[in-house]
């Protein structure tokens, strides 16, 4: 952790020199970062599956909506997360979620999951399987190798930008033209 400063929350955009195929053109919401490691969620990888078809709640979700399941990273793909907007008074109860930035909440609560999947008009939300994790010093090393660009988190940007455009749009928000990025030539 550089100079003891917190980098969370932040958006991480993968750069071409990042060799890990799990993270090509990904945008990650970095939620936790400490000397012990880091935790984040890929936020631009929807699947073609409805989350309600994949999750296993007892009793089963009914009636279920068609919210897609998102892939949050390669670590513990059986573990689920709910990333949701708190706009218009839709914030989950404090004991069921934590606020990442104003208006953006993270939960692993089965109750929140059930409410989201049974809602006919859910708030902006992502039901996510798995996460991205880094061991002690690993993210620092990747940042020093210019494997990631960092940006501030804007919940409206996260939820209102089409996932296929999120990586490029996030980089452009920094004033960088994505087509100018080349492997081995990071932005500092």
Short mmCIF file of N, CA and C in Angstrom, two decimals:
data_model
loop_
_atom_site.label_atom_id
_atom_site.label_comp_id
_atom_site.label_asym_id
_atom_site.label_seq_id
_atom_site.Cartn_x
_atom_site.Cartn_y
_atom_site.Cartn_z
N UNK A 1 0.85 -1.16 0.00
CA UNK A 1 0.00 0.00 0.00
C UNK A 1 0.89 1.23 0.00
N UNK A 2 0.81 2.01 -1.04
CA UNK A 2 1.69 3.15 -1.23
C UNK A 2 1.46 4.22 -0.17
N UNK A 3 2.53 4.56 0.58
CA UNK A 3 2.53 5.65 1.55
C UNK A 3 1.38 5.57 2.55
N UNK A 4 0.79 4.41 2.74
CA UNK A 4 -0.29 4.27 3.69
C UNK A 4 -1.59 4.94 3.27
N UNK A 5 -1.65 5.46 2.05
CA UNK A 5 -2.86 6.14 1.59
C UNK A 5 -3.85 5.12 1.07
N UNK A 6 -5.11 5.36 1.34
CA UNK A 6 -6.14 4.47 0.83
C UNK A 6 -6.44 4.80 -0.62
N UNK A 7 -6.61 3.78 -1.43
CA UNK A 7 -6.98 3.98 -2.83
C UNK A 7 -8.43 3.61 -3.06
N UNK A 8 -9.12 3.20 -2.03
CA UNK A 8 -10.50 2.77 -2.23
C UNK A 8 -11.44 3.85 -1.76
N UNK A 9 -12.58 3.86 -2.31
CA UNK A 9 -12.98 3.11 -3.51
C UNK A 9 -12.40 3.76 -4.76
N UNK A 10 -12.28 2.97 -5.79
CA UNK A 10 -11.77 3.46 -7.08
C UNK A 10 -12.21 2.51 -8.18
N UNK A 11 -12.18 3.00 -9.39
CA UNK A 11 -12.33 2.14 -10.55
C UNK A 11 -10.95 1.83 -11.07
N UNK A 12 -10.71 0.57 -11.40
CA UNK A 12 -9.46 0.15 -12.03
C UNK A 12 -9.79 -0.29 -13.45
N UNK A 13 -9.08 0.25 -14.42
CA UNK A 13 -9.25 -0.16 -15.81
C UNK A 13 -7.98 -0.89 -16.24
N UNK A 14 -8.13 -2.12 -16.73
CA UNK A 14 -6.98 -2.92 -17.11
C UNK A 14 -6.30 -2.32 -18.34
N UNK A 15 -4.99 -2.44 -18.37
CA UNK A 15 -4.19 -1.97 -19.50
C UNK A 15 -3.74 -3.16 -20.34
N UNK A 16 -3.38 -2.91 -21.60
CA UNK A 16 -2.99 -4.02 -22.49
C UNK A 16 -1.84 -4.87 -21.96
N UNK A 17 -0.92 -4.30 -21.18
CA UNK A 17 0.22 -5.08 -20.69
C UNK A 17 -0.13 -6.03 -19.54
N UNK A 18 -1.35 -5.96 -19.02
CA UNK A 18 -1.77 -6.90 -17.99
C UNK A 18 -1.93 -8.27 -18.65
N UNK A 19 -1.09 -9.19 -18.27
CA UNK A 19 -1.04 -10.49 -18.95
C UNK A 19 -2.17 -11.44 -18.58
N UNK A 20 -2.85 -11.22 -17.47
CA UNK A 20 -3.88 -12.14 -17.01
C UNK A 20 -5.12 -12.06 -17.90
N UNK A 21 -5.48 -13.15 -18.62
CA UNK A 21 -6.64 -13.11 -19.52
C UNK A 21 -7.98 -12.89 -18.80
N UNK A 22 -8.02 -13.12 -17.49
CA UNK A 22 -9.24 -12.87 -16.73
C UNK A 22 -9.62 -11.39 -16.70
N UNK A 23 -8.66 -10.53 -17.01
CA UNK A 23 -8.89 -9.10 -16.81
C UNK A 23 -8.73 -8.26 -18.07
N UNK A 24 -8.69 -8.87 -19.24
CA UNK A 24 -8.60 -8.10 -20.48
C UNK A 24 -9.80 -7.16 -20.64
N UNK A 25 -9.54 -5.88 -20.80
CA UNK A 25 -10.56 -4.83 -20.99
C UNK A 25 -11.62 -4.83 -19.89
N UNK A 26 -11.17 -5.02 -18.66
CA UNK A 26 -12.12 -5.01 -17.54
C UNK A 26 -12.07 -3.68 -16.80
N UNK A 27 -13.20 -3.41 -16.15
CA UNK A 27 -13.30 -2.31 -15.20
C UNK A 27 -13.66 -2.95 -13.87
N UNK A 28 -12.88 -2.65 -12.85
CA UNK A 28 -13.08 -3.23 -11.52
C UNK A 28 -13.41 -2.13 -10.53
N UNK A 29 -14.43 -2.38 -9.73
CA UNK A 29 -14.73 -1.51 -8.60
C UNK A 29 -13.86 -2.01 -7.45
N UNK A 30 -12.82 -1.26 -7.11
CA UNK A 30 -11.94 -1.62 -6.01
C UNK A 30 -12.63 -1.21 -4.71
N UNK A 31 -13.00 -2.19 -3.91
CA UNK A 31 -13.80 -1.95 -2.70
C UNK A 31 -12.95 -1.91 -1.43
N UNK A 32 -11.91 -2.74 -1.37
CA UNK A 32 -11.05 -2.81 -0.19
C UNK A 32 -9.60 -2.90 -0.62
N UNK A 33 -8.75 -2.20 0.13
CA UNK A 33 -7.32 -2.20 -0.17
C UNK A 33 -6.57 -1.93 1.12
N UNK A 34 -5.71 -2.87 1.51
CA UNK A 34 -4.93 -2.72 2.74
C UNK A 34 -3.62 -3.48 2.59
N UNK A 35 -2.82 -3.47 3.63
CA UNK A 35 -1.57 -4.21 3.61
C UNK A 35 -1.79 -5.71 3.44
N UNK A 36 -2.99 -6.19 3.79
CA UNK A 36 -3.29 -7.62 3.66
C UNK A 36 -3.70 -8.01 2.23
N UNK A 37 -4.02 -7.04 1.39
CA UNK A 37 -4.43 -7.34 0.02
C UNK A 37 -5.55 -6.43 -0.42
N UNK A 38 -6.20 -6.81 -1.50
CA UNK A 38 -7.26 -5.97 -2.07
C UNK A 38 -8.41 -6.84 -2.59
N UNK A 39 -9.58 -6.23 -2.66
CA UNK A 39 -10.80 -6.89 -3.09
C UNK A 39 -11.55 -5.95 -4.02
N UNK A 40 -12.02 -6.51 -5.15
CA UNK A 40 -12.81 -5.71 -6.08
C UNK A 40 -13.74 -6.60 -6.89
N UNK A 41 -14.61 -5.93 -7.64
CA UNK A 41 -15.58 -6.63 -8.48
C UNK A 41 -15.48 -6.12 -9.92
N UNK A 42 -15.35 -7.04 -10.86
CA UNK A 42 -15.43 -6.67 -12.26
C UNK A 42 -16.87 -6.22 -12.49
N UNK A 43 -17.05 -5.07 -13.11
CA UNK A 43 -18.40 -4.53 -13.27
C UNK A 43 -18.83 -4.40 -14.73
N UNK A 44 -18.08 -5.00 -15.64
CA UNK A 44 -18.47 -4.92 -17.05
C UNK A 44 -18.51 -6.28 -17.75
N UNK A 45 -18.86 -7.33 -17.01
CA UNK A 45 -18.95 -8.67 -17.60
C UNK A 45 -20.29 -9.33 -17.32
N UNK A 46 -21.35 -8.92 -18.03
CA UNK A 46 -22.63 -9.61 -17.84
C UNK A 46 -22.59 -10.98 -18.52
N UNK A 47 -23.41 -11.89 -18.02
CA UNK A 47 -23.56 -13.19 -18.67
C UNK A 47 -24.89 -13.18 -19.42
N UNK A 48 -25.18 -14.27 -20.09
CA UNK A 48 -26.47 -14.43 -20.77
C UNK A 48 -27.49 -15.12 -19.87
N UNK A 49 -27.12 -15.40 -18.63
CA UNK A 49 -27.98 -16.11 -17.70
C UNK A 49 -28.73 -15.13 -16.80
N UNK A 50 -29.97 -15.44 -16.50
CA UNK A 50 -30.72 -14.66 -15.51
C UNK A 50 -30.20 -15.07 -14.13
N UNK A 51 -29.94 -14.08 -13.28
CA UNK A 51 -29.42 -14.37 -11.95
C UNK A 51 -30.35 -15.29 -11.17
N UNK A 52 -31.65 -15.08 -11.33
CA UNK A 52 -32.63 -15.90 -10.59
C UNK A 52 -32.56 -17.37 -10.98
N UNK A 53 -32.08 -17.67 -12.18
CA UNK A 53 -31.94 -19.07 -12.61
C UNK A 53 -30.70 -19.73 -12.01
N UNK A 54 -29.74 -18.93 -11.60
CA UNK A 54 -28.47 -19.45 -11.13
C UNK A 54 -28.39 -19.52 -9.61
N UNK A 55 -28.90 -18.50 -8.94
CA UNK A 55 -28.79 -18.48 -7.47
C UNK A 55 -29.70 -19.53 -6.86
N UNK A 56 -29.30 -19.99 -5.70
CA UNK A 56 -30.06 -21.02 -5.02
C UNK A 56 -30.51 -20.51 -3.66
N UNK A 57 -31.72 -19.98 -3.63
CA UNK A 57 -32.31 -19.53 -2.38
C UNK A 57 -33.40 -20.49 -1.96
N UNK A 58 -33.60 -20.63 -0.65
CA UNK A 58 -34.66 -21.49 -0.14
C UNK A 58 -35.61 -20.62 0.67
N UNK A 59 -36.88 -20.59 0.30
CA UNK A 59 -37.50 -21.20 -0.88
C UNK A 59 -37.03 -20.49 -2.15
N UNK A 60 -37.21 -21.12 -3.31
CA UNK A 60 -36.76 -20.53 -4.57
C UNK A 60 -37.42 -19.17 -4.82
N UNK A 61 -36.72 -18.34 -5.57
CA UNK A 61 -37.21 -17.01 -5.93
C UNK A 61 -38.43 -17.15 -6.83
N UNK A 62 -39.54 -16.48 -6.45
CA UNK A 62 -40.75 -16.54 -7.27
C UNK A 62 -41.65 -15.36 -6.92
N UNK A 63 -42.21 -14.67 -7.84
CA UNK A 63 -41.83 -14.70 -9.25
C UNK A 63 -40.50 -13.99 -9.44
N UNK A 64 -39.73 -14.42 -10.37
CA UNK A 64 -38.39 -13.88 -10.59
C UNK A 64 -38.37 -12.95 -11.79
N UNK A 65 -37.50 -11.94 -11.71
CA UNK A 65 -37.29 -11.05 -12.86
C UNK A 65 -36.15 -11.61 -13.72
N UNK A 66 -35.77 -10.88 -14.73
CA UNK A 66 -34.75 -11.37 -15.66
C UNK A 66 -33.42 -10.63 -15.54
N UNK A 67 -33.10 -10.09 -14.35
CA UNK A 67 -31.81 -9.44 -14.15
C UNK A 67 -30.69 -10.40 -14.51
N UNK A 68 -29.69 -9.94 -15.27
CA UNK A 68 -28.60 -10.85 -15.63
C UNK A 68 -27.63 -11.10 -14.47
N UNK A 69 -26.95 -12.20 -14.55
CA UNK A 69 -25.85 -12.50 -13.64
C UNK A 69 -24.59 -11.91 -14.25
N UNK A 70 -23.76 -11.31 -13.42
CA UNK A 70 -22.50 -10.71 -13.86
C UNK A 70 -21.35 -11.52 -13.27
N UNK A 71 -20.22 -11.56 -13.97
CA UNK A 71 -19.02 -12.23 -13.48
C UNK A 71 -18.13 -11.18 -12.82
N UNK A 72 -17.91 -11.32 -11.51
CA UNK A 72 -17.15 -10.33 -10.75
C UNK A 72 -15.67 -10.60 -10.68
N UNK A 73 -15.24 -11.76 -11.14
CA UNK A 73 -13.82 -12.10 -11.11
C UNK A 73 -13.65 -13.59 -10.95
N UNK A 74 -12.39 -14.02 -11.03
CA UNK A 74 -12.12 -15.46 -11.03
C UNK A 74 -12.09 -16.11 -9.66
N UNK A 75 -12.11 -15.33 -8.58
CA UNK A 75 -11.99 -15.88 -7.24
C UNK A 75 -13.39 -16.24 -6.71
N UNK A 76 -13.52 -17.42 -6.16
CA UNK A 76 -14.76 -17.91 -5.55
C UNK A 76 -16.00 -17.60 -6.40
N UNK A 77 -16.08 -18.18 -7.60
CA UNK A 77 -17.22 -17.90 -8.48
C UNK A 77 -18.57 -18.34 -7.92
N UNK A 78 -18.54 -19.18 -6.88
CA UNK A 78 -19.79 -19.61 -6.26
C UNK A 78 -20.30 -18.58 -5.22
N UNK A 79 -19.50 -17.57 -4.94
CA UNK A 79 -19.87 -16.55 -3.95
C UNK A 79 -20.56 -15.38 -4.65
N UNK A 80 -21.65 -14.91 -4.06
CA UNK A 80 -22.43 -13.86 -4.70
C UNK A 80 -22.38 -12.52 -3.99
N UNK A 81 -22.53 -11.48 -4.79
CA UNK A 81 -22.53 -10.10 -4.32
C UNK A 81 -23.67 -9.35 -4.99
N UNK A 82 -24.17 -8.33 -4.32
CA UNK A 82 -25.18 -7.47 -4.92
C UNK A 82 -24.64 -6.05 -4.84
N UNK A 83 -24.46 -5.44 -5.99
CA UNK A 83 -24.03 -4.05 -6.08
C UNK A 83 -25.25 -3.26 -6.50
N UNK A 84 -25.67 -2.31 -5.67
CA UNK A 84 -26.90 -1.60 -6.00
C UNK A 84 -26.83 -0.12 -5.69
N UNK A 85 -27.62 0.59 -6.45
CA UNK A 85 -27.74 2.03 -6.30
C UNK A 85 -28.68 2.33 -5.15
N UNK A 86 -28.38 3.39 -4.46
CA UNK A 86 -29.25 3.84 -3.38
C UNK A 86 -30.06 5.05 -3.79
N UNK A 87 -30.18 5.26 -5.10
CA UNK A 87 -30.92 6.43 -5.58
C UNK A 87 -32.39 6.34 -5.21
N UNK A 88 -33.00 7.49 -5.09
CA UNK A 88 -34.43 7.60 -4.83
C UNK A 88 -34.88 6.81 -3.60
N UNK A 89 -34.07 6.85 -2.56
CA UNK A 89 -34.46 6.22 -1.31
C UNK A 89 -34.50 4.70 -1.33
N UNK A 90 -33.78 4.07 -2.26
CA UNK A 90 -33.80 2.61 -2.35
C UNK A 90 -32.62 1.96 -1.65
N UNK A 91 -31.93 2.70 -0.80
CA UNK A 91 -30.78 2.14 -0.10
C UNK A 91 -31.22 0.96 0.77
N UNK A 92 -30.44 -0.11 0.77
CA UNK A 92 -30.78 -1.24 1.63
C UNK A 92 -30.55 -0.88 3.10
N UNK A 93 -31.15 -1.62 4.01
CA UNK A 93 -30.92 -1.36 5.43
C UNK A 93 -29.42 -1.44 5.76
N UNK A 94 -28.99 -0.61 6.70
CA UNK A 94 -27.58 -0.51 7.05
C UNK A 94 -26.97 -1.85 7.50
N UNK A 95 -27.77 -2.71 8.12
CA UNK A 95 -27.25 -3.99 8.59
C UNK A 95 -27.15 -5.03 7.47
N UNK A 96 -27.61 -4.70 6.26
CA UNK A 96 -27.58 -5.65 5.14
C UNK A 96 -26.64 -5.24 4.01
N UNK A 97 -26.02 -4.08 4.12
CA UNK A 97 -25.14 -3.60 3.06
C UNK A 97 -24.19 -2.55 3.60
N UNK A 98 -23.12 -2.32 2.85
CA UNK A 98 -22.25 -1.21 3.23
C UNK A 98 -22.13 -0.26 2.05
N UNK A 99 -22.05 1.00 2.37
CA UNK A 99 -21.97 2.02 1.33
C UNK A 99 -20.52 2.15 0.88
N UNK A 100 -20.29 1.93 -0.41
CA UNK A 100 -18.94 2.02 -0.99
C UNK A 100 -18.59 3.48 -1.23
N UNK A 101 -19.45 4.19 -1.91
CA UNK A 101 -19.40 5.65 -2.10
C UNK A 101 -20.85 6.11 -1.93
N UNK A 102 -21.08 7.39 -1.72
CA UNK A 102 -22.46 7.83 -1.59
C UNK A 102 -23.32 7.35 -2.76
N UNK A 103 -24.38 6.63 -2.42
CA UNK A 103 -25.31 6.14 -3.44
C UNK A 103 -24.96 4.81 -4.07
N UNK A 104 -23.90 4.14 -3.61
CA UNK A 104 -23.50 2.85 -4.16
C UNK A 104 -23.25 1.88 -3.01
N UNK A 105 -24.01 0.77 -2.99
CA UNK A 105 -23.98 -0.16 -1.88
C UNK A 105 -23.55 -1.55 -2.32
N UNK A 106 -22.87 -2.26 -1.42
CA UNK A 106 -22.45 -3.64 -1.65
C UNK A 106 -23.06 -4.50 -0.56
N UNK A 107 -23.64 -5.63 -0.98
CA UNK A 107 -24.28 -6.54 -0.03
C UNK A 107 -24.02 -7.99 -0.45
N UNK A 108 -24.07 -8.86 0.53
CA UNK A 108 -24.06 -10.30 0.29
C UNK A 108 -25.26 -10.93 0.99
N UNK A 109 -26.21 -10.09 1.37
CA UNK A 109 -27.37 -10.52 2.13
C UNK A 109 -28.37 -11.31 1.28
N UNK A 110 -28.75 -12.52 1.73
CA UNK A 110 -29.79 -13.26 1.02
C UNK A 110 -31.11 -12.49 0.95
N UNK A 111 -31.41 -11.71 1.98
CA UNK A 111 -32.63 -10.91 1.98
C UNK A 111 -32.63 -9.85 0.89
N UNK A 112 -31.50 -9.15 0.76
CA UNK A 112 -31.37 -8.15 -0.31
C UNK A 112 -31.46 -8.84 -1.66
N UNK A 113 -30.77 -9.97 -1.80
CA UNK A 113 -30.79 -10.70 -3.06
C UNK A 113 -32.22 -11.10 -3.44
N UNK A 114 -32.96 -11.65 -2.49
CA UNK A 114 -34.34 -12.05 -2.76
C UNK A 114 -35.18 -10.85 -3.18
N UNK A 115 -35.08 -9.73 -2.45
CA UNK A 115 -35.87 -8.54 -2.80
C UNK A 115 -35.53 -8.04 -4.20
N UNK A 116 -34.25 -8.05 -4.55
CA UNK A 116 -33.82 -7.58 -5.87
C UNK A 116 -34.36 -8.50 -6.96
N UNK A 117 -34.25 -9.81 -6.77
CA UNK A 117 -34.66 -10.77 -7.80
C UNK A 117 -36.17 -10.92 -7.93
N UNK A 118 -36.92 -10.57 -6.89
CA UNK A 118 -38.38 -10.66 -6.95
C UNK A 118 -39.04 -9.34 -7.31
N UNK A 119 -38.25 -8.27 -7.40
CA UNK A 119 -38.81 -6.96 -7.68
C UNK A 119 -39.13 -6.80 -9.17
N UNK A 120 -40.32 -6.25 -9.44
CA UNK A 120 -40.67 -5.99 -10.83
C UNK A 120 -40.00 -4.70 -11.32
N UNK A 121 -39.56 -3.85 -10.40
CA UNK A 121 -38.86 -2.61 -10.73
C UNK A 121 -37.66 -2.43 -9.80
N UNK A 122 -36.63 -3.28 -9.93
CA UNK A 122 -35.49 -3.16 -9.02
C UNK A 122 -34.72 -1.86 -9.29
N UNK A 123 -34.02 -1.35 -8.28
CA UNK A 123 -33.17 -0.19 -8.52
C UNK A 123 -32.03 -0.62 -9.44
N UNK A 124 -31.24 0.33 -9.95
CA UNK A 124 -30.06 -0.10 -10.71
C UNK A 124 -29.23 -1.06 -9.83
N UNK A 125 -28.97 -2.24 -10.36
CA UNK A 125 -28.36 -3.29 -9.56
C UNK A 125 -27.56 -4.25 -10.44
N UNK A 126 -26.56 -4.88 -9.83
CA UNK A 126 -25.82 -5.96 -10.46
C UNK A 126 -25.74 -7.11 -9.48
N UNK A 127 -26.17 -8.29 -9.91
CA UNK A 127 -26.01 -9.51 -9.12
C UNK A 127 -24.75 -10.16 -9.70
N UNK A 128 -23.75 -10.32 -8.84
CA UNK A 128 -22.39 -10.65 -9.29
C UNK A 128 -21.91 -11.94 -8.65
N UNK A 129 -21.29 -12.80 -9.46
CA UNK A 129 -20.69 -14.05 -8.97
C UNK A 129 -19.17 -13.92 -9.02
N UNK A 130 -18.53 -14.22 -7.91
CA UNK A 130 -17.08 -14.17 -7.85
C UNK A 130 -16.56 -12.77 -7.60
N UNK A 131 -15.24 -12.68 -7.45
CA UNK A 131 -14.61 -11.38 -7.23
C UNK A 131 -13.16 -11.42 -7.68
N UNK A 132 -12.54 -10.25 -7.68
CA UNK A 132 -11.12 -10.12 -7.99
C UNK A 132 -10.39 -9.89 -6.67
N UNK A 133 -9.36 -10.64 -6.45
CA UNK A 133 -8.61 -10.50 -5.21
C UNK A 133 -7.11 -10.43 -5.46
N UNK A 134 -6.42 -9.70 -4.61
CA UNK A 134 -4.97 -9.56 -4.70
C UNK A 134 -4.38 -9.84 -3.33
N UNK A 135 -3.26 -10.55 -3.30
CA UNK A 135 -2.55 -10.79 -2.06
C UNK A 135 -1.75 -9.56 -1.65
N UNK A 136 -1.08 -9.62 -0.49
CA UNK A 136 -0.29 -8.48 -0.02
C UNK A 136 0.73 -8.03 -1.07
N UNK A 137 0.70 -6.76 -1.41
CA UNK A 137 1.66 -6.19 -2.35
C UNK A 137 1.39 -6.47 -3.82
N UNK A 138 0.49 -7.39 -4.13
CA UNK A 138 0.26 -7.77 -5.52
C UNK A 138 -0.31 -6.62 -6.35
N UNK A 139 -1.31 -5.94 -5.85
CA UNK A 139 -1.87 -4.82 -6.60
C UNK A 139 -0.86 -3.68 -6.72
N UNK A 140 -0.09 -3.44 -5.67
CA UNK A 140 0.97 -2.41 -5.75
C UNK A 140 1.92 -2.72 -6.90
N UNK A 141 2.31 -3.99 -7.01
CA UNK A 141 3.22 -4.40 -8.08
C UNK A 141 2.58 -4.16 -9.45
N UNK A 142 1.32 -4.56 -9.61
CA UNK A 142 0.64 -4.37 -10.89
C UNK A 142 0.48 -2.89 -11.22
N UNK A 143 0.23 -2.07 -10.23
CA UNK A 143 0.12 -0.62 -10.46
C UNK A 143 1.47 -0.05 -10.87
N UNK A 144 2.54 -0.51 -10.26
CA UNK A 144 3.88 -0.01 -10.62
C UNK A 144 4.28 -0.43 -12.03
N UNK A 145 3.68 -1.51 -12.52
CA UNK A 145 3.93 -1.98 -13.89
C UNK A 145 2.96 -1.35 -14.89
N UNK A 146 2.17 -0.38 -14.44
CA UNK A 146 1.16 0.30 -15.28
C UNK A 146 0.15 -0.68 -15.86
N UNK A 147 -0.22 -1.68 -15.08
CA UNK A 147 -1.21 -2.65 -15.53
C UNK A 147 -2.64 -2.15 -15.37
N UNK A 148 -2.82 -1.09 -14.58
CA UNK A 148 -4.14 -0.54 -14.31
C UNK A 148 -4.11 0.98 -14.36
N UNK A 149 -5.20 1.57 -14.81
CA UNK A 149 -5.46 2.99 -14.63
C UNK A 149 -6.50 3.10 -13.53
N UNK A 150 -6.47 4.20 -12.79
CA UNK A 150 -7.43 4.39 -11.70
C UNK A 150 -8.27 5.62 -11.95
N UNK A 151 -9.53 5.56 -11.51
CA UNK A 151 -10.45 6.69 -11.63
C UNK A 151 -11.39 6.70 -10.44
N UNK A 152 -12.02 7.85 -10.24
CA UNK A 152 -13.02 7.97 -9.18
C UNK A 152 -14.26 7.16 -9.55
N UNK A 153 -15.01 6.77 -8.54
CA UNK A 153 -16.23 6.01 -8.72
C UNK A 153 -17.42 6.96 -8.81
N UNK A 154 -18.20 6.80 -9.85
CA UNK A 154 -19.43 7.55 -10.04
C UNK A 154 -20.55 6.53 -10.26
N UNK A 155 -21.45 6.35 -9.28
CA UNK A 155 -22.50 5.33 -9.42
C UNK A 155 -23.32 5.48 -10.71
N UNK A 156 -23.64 6.70 -11.11
CA UNK A 156 -24.41 6.89 -12.33
C UNK A 156 -23.64 6.37 -13.54
N UNK A 157 -22.34 6.63 -13.58
CA UNK A 157 -21.50 6.13 -14.67
C UNK A 157 -21.49 4.60 -14.68
N UNK A 158 -21.34 4.00 -13.51
CA UNK A 158 -21.29 2.54 -13.38
C UNK A 158 -22.57 1.91 -13.92
N UNK A 159 -23.72 2.44 -13.52
CA UNK A 159 -24.99 1.80 -13.88
C UNK A 159 -25.56 2.26 -15.22
N UNK A 160 -25.19 3.44 -15.69
CA UNK A 160 -25.81 3.97 -16.90
C UNK A 160 -25.00 3.78 -18.17
N UNK A 161 -23.77 3.32 -18.06
CA UNK A 161 -22.93 3.09 -19.23
C UNK A 161 -23.09 1.63 -19.66
N UNK A 162 -23.42 1.38 -20.93
CA UNK A 162 -23.54 -0.01 -21.38
C UNK A 162 -22.25 -0.79 -21.08
N UNK A 163 -22.37 -2.02 -20.59
CA UNK A 163 -21.17 -2.77 -20.18
C UNK A 163 -20.13 -2.94 -21.29
N UNK A 164 -20.55 -3.09 -22.53
CA UNK A 164 -19.60 -3.26 -23.62
C UNK A 164 -18.80 -1.98 -23.88
N UNK A 165 -19.30 -0.85 -23.40
CA UNK A 165 -18.63 0.44 -23.60
C UNK A 165 -17.93 0.95 -22.35
N UNK A 166 -18.08 0.28 -21.23
CA UNK A 166 -17.61 0.79 -19.95
C UNK A 166 -16.10 0.98 -19.89
N UNK A 167 -15.33 0.01 -20.36
CA UNK A 167 -13.87 0.10 -20.30
C UNK A 167 -13.38 1.32 -21.09
N UNK A 168 -13.82 1.43 -22.32
CA UNK A 168 -13.38 2.55 -23.16
C UNK A 168 -13.87 3.89 -22.60
N UNK A 169 -15.11 3.94 -22.16
CA UNK A 169 -15.67 5.18 -21.62
C UNK A 169 -14.95 5.61 -20.35
N UNK A 170 -14.59 4.65 -19.49
CA UNK A 170 -13.88 4.97 -18.25
C UNK A 170 -12.50 5.55 -18.55
N UNK A 171 -11.83 5.01 -19.52
CA UNK A 171 -10.51 5.52 -19.89
C UNK A 171 -10.63 6.91 -20.52
N UNK A 172 -11.62 7.10 -21.37
CA UNK A 172 -11.83 8.42 -21.99
C UNK A 172 -12.15 9.47 -20.93
N UNK A 173 -12.84 9.09 -19.86
CA UNK A 173 -13.13 10.04 -18.77
C UNK A 173 -11.85 10.59 -18.16
N UNK A 174 -10.76 9.85 -18.27
CA UNK A 174 -9.47 10.30 -17.75
C UNK A 174 -8.72 11.19 -18.75
N UNK A 175 -9.29 11.38 -19.94
CA UNK A 175 -8.62 12.17 -20.95
C UNK A 175 -7.63 11.38 -21.79
N UNK A 176 -7.75 10.06 -21.75
CA UNK A 176 -6.85 9.18 -22.50
C UNK A 176 -7.64 8.55 -23.64
N UNK A 177 -7.05 8.48 -24.80
CA UNK A 177 -7.68 7.84 -25.95
C UNK A 177 -7.29 6.36 -25.92
N UNK A 178 -8.27 5.45 -25.72
CA UNK A 178 -7.95 4.02 -25.60
C UNK A 178 -7.17 3.45 -26.78
N UNK A 179 -7.40 3.95 -27.97
CA UNK A 179 -6.68 3.43 -29.14
C UNK A 179 -5.19 3.76 -29.09
N UNK A 180 -4.80 4.70 -28.23
CA UNK A 180 -3.39 5.06 -28.12
C UNK A 180 -2.63 4.19 -27.12
N UNK A 181 -3.35 3.35 -26.39
CA UNK A 181 -2.70 2.48 -25.42
C UNK A 181 -2.11 1.28 -26.14
N UNK A 182 -0.86 1.02 -25.84
CA UNK A 182 -0.17 -0.12 -26.45
C UNK A 182 0.43 -0.97 -25.37
N UNK A 183 0.56 -2.24 -25.64
CA UNK A 183 1.17 -3.14 -24.69
C UNK A 183 2.58 -2.66 -24.37
N UNK A 184 2.85 -2.58 -23.07
CA UNK A 184 4.18 -2.15 -22.64
C UNK A 184 4.33 -0.66 -22.49
N UNK A 185 3.32 0.11 -22.87
CA UNK A 185 3.39 1.57 -22.76
C UNK A 185 2.21 2.06 -21.94
N UNK A 186 2.38 2.03 -20.64
CA UNK A 186 1.31 2.45 -19.75
C UNK A 186 1.18 3.95 -19.67
N UNK A 187 0.18 4.40 -18.97
CA UNK A 187 -0.06 5.81 -18.73
C UNK A 187 0.32 6.07 -17.28
N UNK A 188 1.16 7.05 -17.06
CA UNK A 188 1.59 7.38 -15.67
C UNK A 188 1.05 8.71 -15.26
#
